PDB file of C-alpha atoms in Angstrom:
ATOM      1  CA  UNK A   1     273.248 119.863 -51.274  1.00 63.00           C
ATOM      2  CA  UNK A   2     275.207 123.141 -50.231  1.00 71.00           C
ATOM      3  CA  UNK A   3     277.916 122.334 -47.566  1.00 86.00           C
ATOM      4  CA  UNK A   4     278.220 125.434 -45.197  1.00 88.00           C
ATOM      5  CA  UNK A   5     282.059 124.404 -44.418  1.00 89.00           C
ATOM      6  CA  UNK A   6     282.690 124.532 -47.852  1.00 89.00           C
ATOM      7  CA  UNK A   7     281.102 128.049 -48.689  1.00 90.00           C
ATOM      8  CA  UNK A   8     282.814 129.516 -45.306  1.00 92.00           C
ATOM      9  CA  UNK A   9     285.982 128.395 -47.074  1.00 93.00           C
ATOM     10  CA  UNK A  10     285.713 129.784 -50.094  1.00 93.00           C
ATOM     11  CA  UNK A  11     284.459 133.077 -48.420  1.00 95.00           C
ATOM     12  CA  UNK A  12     287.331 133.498 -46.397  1.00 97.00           C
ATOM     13  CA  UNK A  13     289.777 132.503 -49.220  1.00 97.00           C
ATOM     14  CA  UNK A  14     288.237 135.014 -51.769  1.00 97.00           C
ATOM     15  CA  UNK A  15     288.129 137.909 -48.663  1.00 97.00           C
ATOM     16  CA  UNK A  16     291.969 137.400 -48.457  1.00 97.00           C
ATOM     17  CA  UNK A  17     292.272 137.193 -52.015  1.00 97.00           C
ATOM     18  CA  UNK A  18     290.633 140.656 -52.184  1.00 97.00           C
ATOM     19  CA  UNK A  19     292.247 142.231 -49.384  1.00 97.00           C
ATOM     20  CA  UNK A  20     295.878 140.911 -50.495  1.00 97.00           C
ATOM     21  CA  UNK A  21     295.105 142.775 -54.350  1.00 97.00           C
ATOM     22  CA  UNK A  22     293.862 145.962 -52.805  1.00 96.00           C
ATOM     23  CA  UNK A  23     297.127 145.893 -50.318  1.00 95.00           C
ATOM     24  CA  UNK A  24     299.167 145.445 -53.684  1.00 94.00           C
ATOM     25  CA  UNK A  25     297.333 148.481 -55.933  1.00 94.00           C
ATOM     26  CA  UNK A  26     298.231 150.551 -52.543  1.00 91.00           C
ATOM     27  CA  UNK A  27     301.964 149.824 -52.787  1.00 90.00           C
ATOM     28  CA  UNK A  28     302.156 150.253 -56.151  1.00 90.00           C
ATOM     29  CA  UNK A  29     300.406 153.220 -56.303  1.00 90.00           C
ATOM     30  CA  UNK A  30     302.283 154.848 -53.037  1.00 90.00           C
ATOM     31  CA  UNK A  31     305.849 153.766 -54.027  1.00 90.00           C
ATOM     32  CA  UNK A  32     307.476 153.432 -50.785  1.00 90.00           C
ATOM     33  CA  UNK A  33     309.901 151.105 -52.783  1.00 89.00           C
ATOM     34  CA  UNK A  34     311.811 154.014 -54.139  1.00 92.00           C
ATOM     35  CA  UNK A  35     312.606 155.508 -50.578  1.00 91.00           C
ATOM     36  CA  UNK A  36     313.543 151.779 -49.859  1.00 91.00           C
ATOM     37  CA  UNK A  37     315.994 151.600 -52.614  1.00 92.00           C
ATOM     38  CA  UNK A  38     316.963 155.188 -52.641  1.00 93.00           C
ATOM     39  CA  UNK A  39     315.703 156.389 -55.194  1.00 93.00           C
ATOM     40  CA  UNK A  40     313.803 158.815 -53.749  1.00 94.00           C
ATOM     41  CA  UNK A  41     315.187 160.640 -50.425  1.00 93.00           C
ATOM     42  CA  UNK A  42     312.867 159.701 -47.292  1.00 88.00           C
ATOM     43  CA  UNK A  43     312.308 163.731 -46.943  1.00 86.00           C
ATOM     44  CA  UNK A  44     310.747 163.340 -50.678  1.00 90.00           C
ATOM     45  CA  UNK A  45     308.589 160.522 -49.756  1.00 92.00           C
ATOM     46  CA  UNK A  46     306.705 162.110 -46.366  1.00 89.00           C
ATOM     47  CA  UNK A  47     306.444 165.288 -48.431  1.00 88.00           C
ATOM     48  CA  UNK A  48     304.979 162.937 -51.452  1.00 90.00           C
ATOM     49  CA  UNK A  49     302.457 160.809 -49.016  1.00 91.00           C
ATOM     50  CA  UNK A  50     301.639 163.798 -45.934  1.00 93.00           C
ATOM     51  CA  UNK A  51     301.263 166.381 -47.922  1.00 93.00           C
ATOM     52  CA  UNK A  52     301.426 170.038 -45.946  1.00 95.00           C
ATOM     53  CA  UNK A  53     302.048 167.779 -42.731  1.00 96.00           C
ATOM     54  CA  UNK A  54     305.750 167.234 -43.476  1.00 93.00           C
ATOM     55  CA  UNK A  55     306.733 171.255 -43.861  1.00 94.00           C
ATOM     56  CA  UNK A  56     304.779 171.630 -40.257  1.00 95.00           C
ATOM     57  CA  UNK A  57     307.060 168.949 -38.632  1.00 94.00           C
ATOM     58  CA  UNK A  58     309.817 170.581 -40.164  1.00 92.00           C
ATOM     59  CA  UNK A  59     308.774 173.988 -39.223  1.00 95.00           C
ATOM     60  CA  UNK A  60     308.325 172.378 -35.567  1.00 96.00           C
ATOM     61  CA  UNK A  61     311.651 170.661 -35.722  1.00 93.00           C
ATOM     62  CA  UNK A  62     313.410 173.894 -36.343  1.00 94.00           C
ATOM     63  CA  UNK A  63     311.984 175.564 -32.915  1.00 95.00           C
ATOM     64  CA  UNK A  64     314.587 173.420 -30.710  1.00 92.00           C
ATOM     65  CA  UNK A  65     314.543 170.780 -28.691  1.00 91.00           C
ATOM     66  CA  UNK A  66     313.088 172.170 -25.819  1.00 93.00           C
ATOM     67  CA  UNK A  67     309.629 173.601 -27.975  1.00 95.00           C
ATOM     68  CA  UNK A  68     306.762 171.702 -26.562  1.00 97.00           C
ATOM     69  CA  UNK A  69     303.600 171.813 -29.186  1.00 97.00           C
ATOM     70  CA  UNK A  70     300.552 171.603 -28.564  1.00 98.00           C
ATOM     71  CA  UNK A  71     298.338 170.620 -31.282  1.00 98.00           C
ATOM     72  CA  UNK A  72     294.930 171.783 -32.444  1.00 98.00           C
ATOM     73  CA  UNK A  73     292.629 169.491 -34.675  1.00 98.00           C
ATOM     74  CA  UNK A  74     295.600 167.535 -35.543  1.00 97.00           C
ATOM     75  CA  UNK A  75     295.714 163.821 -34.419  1.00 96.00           C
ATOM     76  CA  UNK A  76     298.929 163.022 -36.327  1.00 95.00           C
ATOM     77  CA  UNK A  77     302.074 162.333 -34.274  1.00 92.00           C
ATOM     78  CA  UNK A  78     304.860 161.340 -36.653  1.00 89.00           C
ATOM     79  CA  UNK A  79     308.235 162.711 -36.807  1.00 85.00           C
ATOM     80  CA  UNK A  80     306.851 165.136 -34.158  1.00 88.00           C
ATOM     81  CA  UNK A  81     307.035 163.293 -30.563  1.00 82.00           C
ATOM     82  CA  UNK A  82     307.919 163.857 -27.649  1.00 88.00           C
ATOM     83  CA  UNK A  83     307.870 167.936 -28.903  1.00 91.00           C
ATOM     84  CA  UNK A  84     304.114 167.838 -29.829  1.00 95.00           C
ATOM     85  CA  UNK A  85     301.294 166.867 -27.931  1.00 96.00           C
ATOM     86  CA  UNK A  86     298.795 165.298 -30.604  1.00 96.00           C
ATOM     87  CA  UNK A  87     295.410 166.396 -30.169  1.00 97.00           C
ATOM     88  CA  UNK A  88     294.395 162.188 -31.030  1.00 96.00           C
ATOM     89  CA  UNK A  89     290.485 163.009 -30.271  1.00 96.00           C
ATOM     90  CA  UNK A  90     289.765 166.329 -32.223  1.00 96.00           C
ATOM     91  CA  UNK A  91     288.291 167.804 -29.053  1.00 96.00           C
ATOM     92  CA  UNK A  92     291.211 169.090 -27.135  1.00 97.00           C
ATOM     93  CA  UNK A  93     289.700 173.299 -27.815  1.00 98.00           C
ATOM     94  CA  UNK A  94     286.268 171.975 -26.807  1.00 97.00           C
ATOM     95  CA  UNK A  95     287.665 170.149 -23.352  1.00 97.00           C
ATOM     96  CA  UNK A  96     289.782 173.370 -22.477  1.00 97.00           C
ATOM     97  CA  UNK A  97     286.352 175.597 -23.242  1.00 97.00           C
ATOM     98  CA  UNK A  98     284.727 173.098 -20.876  1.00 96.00           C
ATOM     99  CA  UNK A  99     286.924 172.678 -18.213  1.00 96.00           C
ATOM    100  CA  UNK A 100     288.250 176.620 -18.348  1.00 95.00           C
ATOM    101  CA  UNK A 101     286.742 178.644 -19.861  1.00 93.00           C
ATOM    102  CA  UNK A 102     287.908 181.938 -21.531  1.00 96.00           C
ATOM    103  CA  UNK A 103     291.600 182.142 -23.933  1.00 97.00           C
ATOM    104  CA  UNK A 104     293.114 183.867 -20.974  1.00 96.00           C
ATOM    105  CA  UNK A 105     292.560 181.071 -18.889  1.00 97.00           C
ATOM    106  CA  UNK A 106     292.701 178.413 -21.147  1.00 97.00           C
ATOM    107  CA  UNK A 107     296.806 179.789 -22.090  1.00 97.00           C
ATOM    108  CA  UNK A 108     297.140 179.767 -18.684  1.00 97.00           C
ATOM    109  CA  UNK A 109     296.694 176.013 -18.418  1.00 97.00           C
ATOM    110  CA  UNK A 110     298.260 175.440 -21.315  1.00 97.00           C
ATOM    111  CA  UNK A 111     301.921 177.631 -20.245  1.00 97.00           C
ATOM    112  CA  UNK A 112     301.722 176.057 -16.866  1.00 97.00           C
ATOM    113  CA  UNK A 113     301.695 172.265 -18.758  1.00 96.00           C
ATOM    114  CA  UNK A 114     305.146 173.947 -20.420  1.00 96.00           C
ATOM    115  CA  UNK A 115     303.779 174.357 -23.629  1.00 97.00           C
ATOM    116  CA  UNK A 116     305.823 177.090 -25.597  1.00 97.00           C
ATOM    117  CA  UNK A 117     303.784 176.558 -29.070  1.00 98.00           C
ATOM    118  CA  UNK A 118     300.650 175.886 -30.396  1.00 98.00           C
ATOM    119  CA  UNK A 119     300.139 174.253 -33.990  1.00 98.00           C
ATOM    120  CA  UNK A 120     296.676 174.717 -35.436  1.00 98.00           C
ATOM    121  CA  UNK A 121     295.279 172.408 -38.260  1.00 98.00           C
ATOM    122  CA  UNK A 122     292.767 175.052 -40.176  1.00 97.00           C
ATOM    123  CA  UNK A 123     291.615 172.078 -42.471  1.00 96.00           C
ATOM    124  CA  UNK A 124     290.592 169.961 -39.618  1.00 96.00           C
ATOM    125  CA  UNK A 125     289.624 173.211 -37.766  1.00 97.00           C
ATOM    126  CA  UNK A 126     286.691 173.764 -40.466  1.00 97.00           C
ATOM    127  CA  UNK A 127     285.990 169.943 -41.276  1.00 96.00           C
ATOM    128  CA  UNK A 128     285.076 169.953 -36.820  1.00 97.00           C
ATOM    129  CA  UNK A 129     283.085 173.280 -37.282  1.00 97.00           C
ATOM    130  CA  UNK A 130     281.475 171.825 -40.361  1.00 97.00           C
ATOM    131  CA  UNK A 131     280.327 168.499 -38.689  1.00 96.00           C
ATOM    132  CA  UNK A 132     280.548 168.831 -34.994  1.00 95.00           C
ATOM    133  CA  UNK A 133     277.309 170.126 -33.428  1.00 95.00           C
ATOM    134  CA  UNK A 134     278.626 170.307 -29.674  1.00 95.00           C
ATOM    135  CA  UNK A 135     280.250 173.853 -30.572  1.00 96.00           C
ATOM    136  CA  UNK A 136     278.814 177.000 -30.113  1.00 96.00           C
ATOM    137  CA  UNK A 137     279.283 179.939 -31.724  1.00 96.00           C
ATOM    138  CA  UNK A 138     281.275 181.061 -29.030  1.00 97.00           C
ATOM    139  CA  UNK A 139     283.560 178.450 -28.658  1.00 97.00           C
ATOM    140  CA  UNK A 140     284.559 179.689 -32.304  1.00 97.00           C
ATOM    141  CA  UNK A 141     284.748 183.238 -31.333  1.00 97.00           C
ATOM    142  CA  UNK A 142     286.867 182.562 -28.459  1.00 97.00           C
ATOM    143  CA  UNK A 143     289.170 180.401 -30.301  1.00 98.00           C
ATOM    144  CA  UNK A 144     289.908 183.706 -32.344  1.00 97.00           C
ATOM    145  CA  UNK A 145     289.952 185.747 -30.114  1.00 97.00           C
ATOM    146  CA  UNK A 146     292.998 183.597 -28.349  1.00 97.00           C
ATOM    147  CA  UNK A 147     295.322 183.415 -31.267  1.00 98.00           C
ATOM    148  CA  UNK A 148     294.573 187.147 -32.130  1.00 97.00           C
ATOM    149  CA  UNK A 149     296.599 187.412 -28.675  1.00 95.00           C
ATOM    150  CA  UNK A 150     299.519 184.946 -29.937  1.00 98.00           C
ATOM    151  CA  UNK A 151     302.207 186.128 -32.189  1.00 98.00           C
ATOM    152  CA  UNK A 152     301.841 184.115 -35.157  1.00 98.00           C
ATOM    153  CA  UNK A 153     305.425 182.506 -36.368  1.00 97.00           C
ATOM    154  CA  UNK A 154     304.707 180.251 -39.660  1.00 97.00           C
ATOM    155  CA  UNK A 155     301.702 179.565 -42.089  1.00 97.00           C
ATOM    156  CA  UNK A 156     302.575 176.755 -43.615  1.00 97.00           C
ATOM    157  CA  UNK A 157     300.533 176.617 -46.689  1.00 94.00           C
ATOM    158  CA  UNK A 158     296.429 176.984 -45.657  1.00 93.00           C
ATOM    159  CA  UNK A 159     296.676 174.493 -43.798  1.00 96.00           C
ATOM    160  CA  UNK A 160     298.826 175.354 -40.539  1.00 98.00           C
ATOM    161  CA  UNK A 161     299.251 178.203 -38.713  1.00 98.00           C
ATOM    162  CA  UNK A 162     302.232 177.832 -35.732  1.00 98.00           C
ATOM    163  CA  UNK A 163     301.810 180.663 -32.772  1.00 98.00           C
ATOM    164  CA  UNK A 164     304.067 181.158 -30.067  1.00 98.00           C
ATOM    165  CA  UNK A 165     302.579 180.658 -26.394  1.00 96.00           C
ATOM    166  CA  UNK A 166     305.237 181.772 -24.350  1.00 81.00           C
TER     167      UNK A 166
END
């Protein structure tokens, strides 16, 4: 006779148990003990666990406080806000094609929200044009043909590219 209270039970238990030994692997393997304890400086450890994300934030940091960034294909806030303007959905180039139009028109918008930079995320840039059929070809061309017009300041790595807007 198989109790159904019983088996929920033990179902629940071992999902816990599971979820509770994967949570521990992560901290091991991430080590966010040694930033903790200072053994490793907090700088080390966003470098260590964001990769080409932590130079861009520093890159973004050293514009001034009164640099307002607008982000391309880059959903990531941290260490960044109020300066940057996270771009949470991966659509904000496809929204501004839609609602404006051309790069001349789209800067426009963009200078008039008081946006003095734009930060462009190449690798999430290619992984949208890779998997994201509601882009044409044009959206792509125009997207180039916009930061052809901005001077470019940093290229951090191949991942970023930071323009100036203003």
């Amino acid at each position: 006779r198989l109790r159904f209270g019983m088996l929920a039970q033990t179902m629940v238990i071992l999902s816990l148990g599971l979820s509770t030994f994967g949570s521990s692997l992560a901290i091991i393997r991430n080590r966010p003990q040694d930033a903790l304890l200072g053994l490793e400086s907090t700088s080390g450890y966003l470098a260590r666990r964001l990769g080409l994300y932590q130079p861009a934030m520093q890159a973004i940091a050293g514009l001034g406080p009164e640099a307002s960034v607008i982000t391309l294909w880059e959903a990531r806030g941290l260490d960044c806000r109020p300066t940057c303007r996270p771009d949470y959905w991966l659509d904000r180039w496809y929204l501004a094609r839609l609602r404006s139009g051309e790069p001349a028109a789209i800067l426009d918008v963009w200078r008039g929200e008081g946006a003095t930079h734009l930060l462009v995320y190449r690798t999430g840039l290619e992984f949208v044009r890779a998997t994201d059929g509601r882009y044409a070809e044009s959206d792509w061309a125009a997207l180039e043909t916009l930061l052809g017009d901005l001077p470019l300041v940093e290229r951090i790595g191949g991942a970023y590219e930071l323009y100036r807007v203003r």
